[in-house]
Tab-separated table of N, CA, C and O in Angstrom:
chain	number	residue	atom	x	y	z
B	1	MET	N	0.827	-1.070	-0.066
B	1	MET	CA	-0.060	-0.086	-0.164
B	1	MET	C	0.971	1.305	-0.011
B	1	MET	O	1.697	1.216	0.623
B	2	ASP	N	0.543	2.097	-0.693
B	2	ASP	CA	1.245	3.377	-0.917
B	2	ASP	C	0.858	4.342	0.193
B	2	ASP	O	-0.119	4.925	0.374
B	3	THR	N	1.861	4.526	1.129
B	3	THR	CA	1.528	5.561	2.381
B	3	THR	C	1.516	6.914	2.035
B	3	THR	O	1.159	7.889	2.739
B	4	ASN	N	2.258	7.210	0.843
B	4	ASN	CA	2.436	8.614	0.483
B	4	ASN	C	1.283	9.150	-0.397
B	4	ASN	O	1.301	10.175	-0.949
B	5	ALA	N	0.312	8.279	-0.779
B	5	ALA	CA	-0.806	8.576	-1.630
B	5	ALA	C	-1.623	9.525	-0.808
B	5	ALA	O	-1.957	9.425	0.328
B	6	LYS	N	-2.186	10.527	-1.492
B	6	LYS	CA	-3.123	11.574	-0.959
B	6	LYS	C	-4.395	11.240	-0.766
B	6	LYS	O	-5.105	10.636	-1.783
B	7	LYS	N	-5.052	11.337	0.298
B	7	LYS	CA	-6.601	11.116	0.403
B	7	LYS	C	-7.379	12.174	-0.192
B	7	LYS	O	-7.021	13.487	-0.187
B	8	SER	N	-8.342	11.881	-0.697
B	8	SER	CA	-9.315	12.822	-1.199
B	8	SER	C	-10.083	13.482	-0.271
B	8	SER	O	-10.147	12.877	0.752
B	9	PHE	N	-10.783	14.415	-0.445
B	9	PHE	CA	-11.556	15.194	0.549
B	9	PHE	C	-12.676	14.237	1.030
B	9	PHE	O	-12.975	14.051	2.261
B	10	TRP	N	-13.275	13.318	-0.024
B	10	TRP	CA	-14.335	12.604	0.408
B	10	TRP	C	-14.072	11.314	1.137
B	10	TRP	O	-14.677	10.577	1.880
B	11	ASP	N	-12.761	11.013	0.995
B	11	ASP	CA	-12.320	9.799	1.789
B	11	ASP	C	-12.321	10.017	3.245
B	11	ASP	O	-12.449	9.111	4.119
B	12	SER	N	-12.097	11.318	3.655
B	12	SER	CA	-12.147	11.692	5.281
B	12	SER	C	-13.526	11.974	5.699
B	12	SER	O	-13.423	12.296	6.957
B	13	LYS	N	-14.596	11.699	5.038
B	13	LYS	CA	-15.746	12.081	5.435
B	13	LYS	C	-16.511	10.813	5.518
B	13	LYS	O	-16.541	9.686	4.897
B	14	PRO	N	-17.835	10.744	6.553
B	14	PRO	CA	-18.548	9.497	6.840
B	14	PRO	C	-19.428	9.499	5.806
B	14	PRO	O	-19.681	10.351	4.975
B	15	TYR	N	-20.114	8.434	5.644
B	15	TYR	CA	-21.038	7.892	4.448
B	15	TYR	C	-22.156	8.977	4.450
B	15	TYR	O	-22.813	9.460	3.362
B	16	TRP	N	-22.675	9.756	5.568
B	16	TRP	CA	-23.683	10.496	5.454
B	16	TRP	C	-23.361	11.931	5.085
B	16	TRP	O	-23.867	12.791	5.090
B	17	CYS	N	-22.125	12.022	4.819
B	17	CYS	CA	-21.521	13.417	4.377
B	17	CYS	C	-20.735	13.210	3.051
B	17	CYS	O	-19.962	13.786	2.666
B	18	GLN	N	-21.248	12.282	2.214
B	18	GLN	CA	-20.936	12.084	0.826
B	18	GLN	C	-21.675	12.804	-0.112
B	18	GLN	O	-22.791	13.280	0.290
B	19	PRO	N	-21.120	13.125	-1.449
B	19	PRO	CA	-21.947	13.843	-2.432
B	19	PRO	C	-23.436	13.214	-2.657
B	19	PRO	O	-24.371	13.993	-2.779
B	20	TRP	N	-23.402	12.070	-2.601
B	20	TRP	CA	-24.881	11.442	-2.946
B	20	TRP	C	-25.746	11.660	-1.905
B	20	TRP	O	-27.022	12.006	-2.181
B	21	SER	N	-25.338	11.760	-0.549
B	21	SER	CA	-26.200	11.981	0.622
B	21	SER	C	-26.528	13.519	0.446
B	21	SER	O	-27.694	13.834	0.949
B	22	ILE	N	-25.608	14.268	0.411
B	22	ILE	CA	-25.936	15.726	0.383
B	22	ILE	C	-26.898	16.097	-0.702
B	22	ILE	O	-27.900	16.933	-0.480
B	23	ILE	N	-26.703	15.641	-1.980
B	23	ILE	CA	-27.682	15.889	-3.013
B	23	ILE	C	-28.919	15.344	-2.845
B	23	ILE	O	-30.055	16.020	-2.926
B	24	SER	N	-28.926	14.026	-2.156
B	24	SER	CA	-30.178	13.378	-1.959
B	24	SER	C	-31.173	14.115	-0.953
B	24	SER	O	-32.278	14.329	-1.024
B	25	PHE	N	-30.508	14.591	-0.026
B	25	PHE	CA	-31.112	15.309	1.266
B	25	PHE	C	-31.650	16.427	0.737
B	25	PHE	O	-32.726	16.828	0.942
B	26	GLY	N	-30.927	17.271	-0.050
B	26	GLY	CA	-31.421	18.516	-0.668
B	26	GLY	C	-32.624	18.415	-1.388
B	26	GLY	O	-33.392	19.152	-1.447
B	27	VAL	N	-32.587	17.402	-2.409
B	27	VAL	CA	-33.749	17.287	-3.261
B	27	VAL	C	-35.091	16.573	-2.459
B	27	VAL	O	-36.091	17.312	-2.545
B	28	LEU	N	-34.715	15.939	-1.434
B	28	LEU	CA	-35.857	15.320	-0.613
B	28	LEU	C	-36.439	16.662	0.181
B	28	LEU	O	-37.895	16.675	0.227
B	29	VAL	N	-35.640	17.466	0.670
B	29	VAL	CA	-36.121	18.558	1.410
B	29	VAL	C	-37.116	19.493	0.346
B	29	VAL	O	-38.221	19.877	0.843
B	30	LEU	N	-36.577	19.718	-0.756
B	30	LEU	CA	-37.460	20.462	-1.774
B	30	LEU	C	-38.554	19.683	-2.135
B	30	LEU	O	-39.721	20.343	-2.137
B	31	VAL	N	-38.681	18.492	-2.475
B	31	VAL	CA	-39.762	17.730	-2.544
B	31	VAL	C	-40.926	17.761	-1.530
B	31	VAL	O	-42.019	18.037	-1.866
B	32	PHE	N	-40.463	17.545	-0.260
B	32	PHE	CA	-41.282	17.524	0.867
B	32	PHE	C	-41.833	18.654	1.099
B	32	PHE	O	-42.768	18.954	1.689
B	33	SER	N	-40.869	19.812	0.982
B	33	SER	CA	-41.256	21.204	1.290
B	33	SER	C	-42.690	21.674	0.389
B	33	SER	O	-43.631	22.208	0.795
B	34	PHE	N	-42.627	21.079	-0.930
B	34	PHE	CA	-43.528	21.596	-1.852
B	34	PHE	C	-44.833	20.614	-1.700
B	34	PHE	O	-46.111	21.090	-1.771
B	35	LYS	N	-44.766	19.394	-1.196
B	35	LYS	CA	-45.813	18.537	-0.971
B	35	LYS	C	-46.508	18.889	0.216
B	35	LYS	O	-47.902	18.853	0.292
B	36	LEU	N	-45.786	19.109	1.269
B	36	LEU	CA	-46.326	19.569	2.573
B	36	LEU	C	-47.009	20.928	2.555
B	36	LEU	O	-48.182	21.103	3.075
B	37	LEU	N	-46.079	21.731	2.138
B	37	LEU	CA	-46.640	23.183	2.171
B	37	LEU	C	-47.395	23.807	0.920
B	37	LEU	O	-48.121	24.712	1.090
B	38	ASN	N	-47.207	23.123	-0.173
B	38	ASN	CA	-47.827	23.446	-1.463
B	38	ASN	C	-47.786	24.869	-1.597
B	38	ASN	O	-48.617	25.608	-2.100
B	39	ASN	N	-46.474	25.462	-1.337
B	39	ASN	CA	-46.225	26.696	-1.472
B	39	ASN	C	-44.799	26.909	-2.431
B	39	ASN	O	-43.709	26.639	-1.740
B	40	SER	N	-44.976	27.367	-3.598
B	40	SER	CA	-43.614	27.651	-4.517
B	40	SER	C	-42.829	28.732	-3.833
B	40	SER	O	-41.703	28.538	-4.208
B	41	ILE	N	-43.176	29.698	-3.168
B	41	ILE	CA	-42.395	30.696	-2.694
B	41	ILE	C	-41.379	30.205	-1.574
B	41	ILE	O	-40.036	30.422	-1.684
B	42	ILE	N	-42.029	29.454	-0.627
B	42	ILE	CA	-41.062	28.780	0.360
B	42	ILE	C	-40.194	27.983	-0.231
B	42	ILE	O	-39.018	27.796	0.227
B	43	THR	N	-40.660	26.864	-1.243
B	43	THR	CA	-39.718	25.998	-1.787
B	43	THR	C	-38.600	26.921	-2.544
B	43	THR	O	-37.511	26.390	-2.594
B	44	SER	N	-38.842	27.898	-3.175
B	44	SER	CA	-37.812	28.529	-3.816
B	44	SER	C	-36.913	29.041	-3.012
B	44	SER	O	-35.562	29.114	-3.212
B	45	ILE	N	-37.227	29.680	-1.931
B	45	ILE	CA	-36.354	30.256	-0.862
B	45	ILE	C	-35.582	28.943	-0.242
B	45	ILE	O	-34.196	29.168	-0.093
B	46	LEU	N	-36.075	27.966	0.084
B	46	LEU	CA	-35.403	26.611	0.394
B	46	LEU	C	-34.363	26.241	-0.637
B	46	LEU	O	-33.309	25.833	-0.354
B	47	GLY	N	-34.672	26.429	-1.892
B	47	GLY	CA	-34.019	25.948	-2.894
B	47	GLY	C	-32.723	26.807	-3.042
B	47	GLY	O	-31.853	26.343	-3.449
B	48	PHE	N	-32.817	28.158	-2.736
B	48	PHE	CA	-31.905	29.098	-2.814
B	48	PHE	C	-30.751	28.495	-1.742
B	48	PHE	O	-29.624	28.597	-2.057
B	49	PHE	N	-31.168	28.313	-0.574
B	49	PHE	CA	-30.264	28.061	0.586
B	49	PHE	C	-29.521	26.597	0.325
B	49	PHE	O	-28.550	26.404	0.644
B	50	ILE	N	-30.337	25.568	-0.318
B	50	ILE	CA	-29.945	24.401	-0.504
B	50	ILE	C	-28.712	24.415	-1.769
B	50	ILE	O	-27.799	23.850	-1.676
B	51	LEU	N	-29.073	25.397	-2.814
B	51	LEU	CA	-28.107	25.638	-3.827
B	51	LEU	C	-26.683	26.083	-3.360
B	51	LEU	O	-25.629	25.747	-3.586
B	52	VAL	N	-26.762	27.122	-2.337
B	52	VAL	CA	-25.707	27.587	-1.765
B	52	VAL	C	-24.996	26.592	-0.787
B	52	VAL	O	-23.791	26.305	-0.885
B	53	TRP	N	-25.767	25.857	-0.216
B	53	TRP	CA	-25.238	24.669	0.518
B	53	TRP	C	-24.470	23.690	-0.279
B	53	TRP	O	-23.384	23.308	0.059
B	54	TRP	N	-24.884	23.263	-1.404
B	54	TRP	CA	-24.345	22.363	-2.277
B	54	TRP	C	-23.028	22.985	-2.929
B	54	TRP	O	-21.921	22.473	-3.082
B	55	ILE	N	-23.100	24.294	-3.201
B	55	ILE	CA	-21.733	24.995	-3.699
B	55	ILE	C	-20.719	24.963	-2.733
B	55	ILE	O	-19.700	24.769	-3.108
B	56	VAL	N	-21.034	25.331	-1.592
B	56	VAL	CA	-20.015	25.168	-0.349
B	56	VAL	C	-19.477	24.049	-0.138
B	56	VAL	O	-18.230	23.661	-0.189
B	57	PHE	N	-20.291	22.901	0.120
B	57	PHE	CA	-19.870	21.723	0.370
B	57	PHE	C	-19.645	20.780	-0.600
B	57	PHE	O	-18.778	19.638	-0.440
B	58	LEU	N	-19.975	21.079	-1.929
B	58	LEU	CA	-19.755	20.100	-2.929
B	58	LEU	C	-18.526	20.568	-3.918
B	58	LEU	O	-18.091	19.802	-4.755
B	59	ILE	N	-18.285	21.873	-4.082
B	59	ILE	CA	-17.677	22.649	-4.690
B	59	ILE	C	-16.335	23.353	-4.035
B	59	ILE	O	-15.173	22.839	-4.365
B	60	LEU	N	-16.683	24.222	-3.376
B	60	LEU	CA	-15.600	25.060	-2.684
B	60	LEU	C	-14.742	24.392	-1.540
B	60	LEU	O	-13.619	24.337	-1.678
B	61	ALA	N	-15.455	23.538	-0.772
B	61	ALA	CA	-14.747	22.802	0.363
B	61	ALA	C	-13.680	21.737	-0.344
B	61	ALA	O	-12.623	21.859	0.104
B	62	PRO	N	-14.124	20.997	-1.096
B	62	PRO	CA	-13.264	20.067	-1.798
B	62	PRO	C	-12.080	20.697	-2.557
B	62	PRO	O	-10.837	20.162	-2.525
B	63	ASN	N	-12.370	21.767	-3.139
B	63	ASN	CA	-11.318	22.518	-4.094
B	63	ASN	C	-10.247	23.035	-2.885
B	63	ASN	O	-9.100	23.113	-3.261
B	64	LEU	N	-10.891	23.718	-1.895
B	64	LEU	CA	-9.834	24.191	-0.948
B	64	LEU	C	-9.016	23.037	-0.084
B	64	LEU	O	-7.957	23.290	0.148
B	65	TYR	N	-9.635	21.839	0.128
B	65	TYR	CA	-8.878	20.997	0.681
B	65	TYR	C	-7.922	20.548	-0.302
B	65	TYR	O	-6.688	20.181	0.142
B	66	GLN	N	-8.055	20.552	-1.645
B	66	GLN	CA	-6.818	20.021	-2.508
B	66	GLN	C	-5.947	20.939	-2.540
B	66	GLN	O	-4.689	20.653	-2.762
B	67	VAL	N	-6.244	22.213	-2.613
B	67	VAL	CA	-5.155	23.354	-2.634
B	67	VAL	C	-4.404	23.263	-1.547
B	67	VAL	O	-3.190	23.317	-1.670
B	68	ASN	N	-4.971	23.133	-0.152
B	68	ASN	CA	-4.180	22.976	0.910
B	68	ASN	C	-3.282	21.858	1.004
B	68	ASN	O	-2.218	21.857	1.581
B	69	ASN	N	-3.563	20.668	0.440
B	69	ASN	CA	-2.778	19.408	0.316
B	69	ASN	C	-1.849	19.394	-0.681
B	69	ASN	O	-0.787	18.740	-0.470
B	70	GLU	N	-1.812	20.331	-1.504
B	70	GLU	CA	-0.840	20.608	-2.756
B	70	GLU	C	0.321	21.075	-2.033
B	70	GLU	O	1.543	21.004	-2.635
B	71	LYS	N	0.264	21.873	-1.048
B	71	LYS	CA	1.344	22.750	-0.497
B	71	LYS	C	2.449	21.838	0.309
B	71	LYS	O	2.148	21.017	0.848
């Protein structure tokens, strides 16, 4: 086994913090909010926050991790 191999960002995260679970949870929140509340305005607001959450945790955090590990 190569001990010098760099771990990816996702290797250090538990199963509930993987990309598939983050995306699935966001989609489920949007579906349930629309089904339960039947209000597109509230669902749109939630969608905005979920989109920000996805950008931070699916794009920015892994990129910053990779940049910090390359130094």
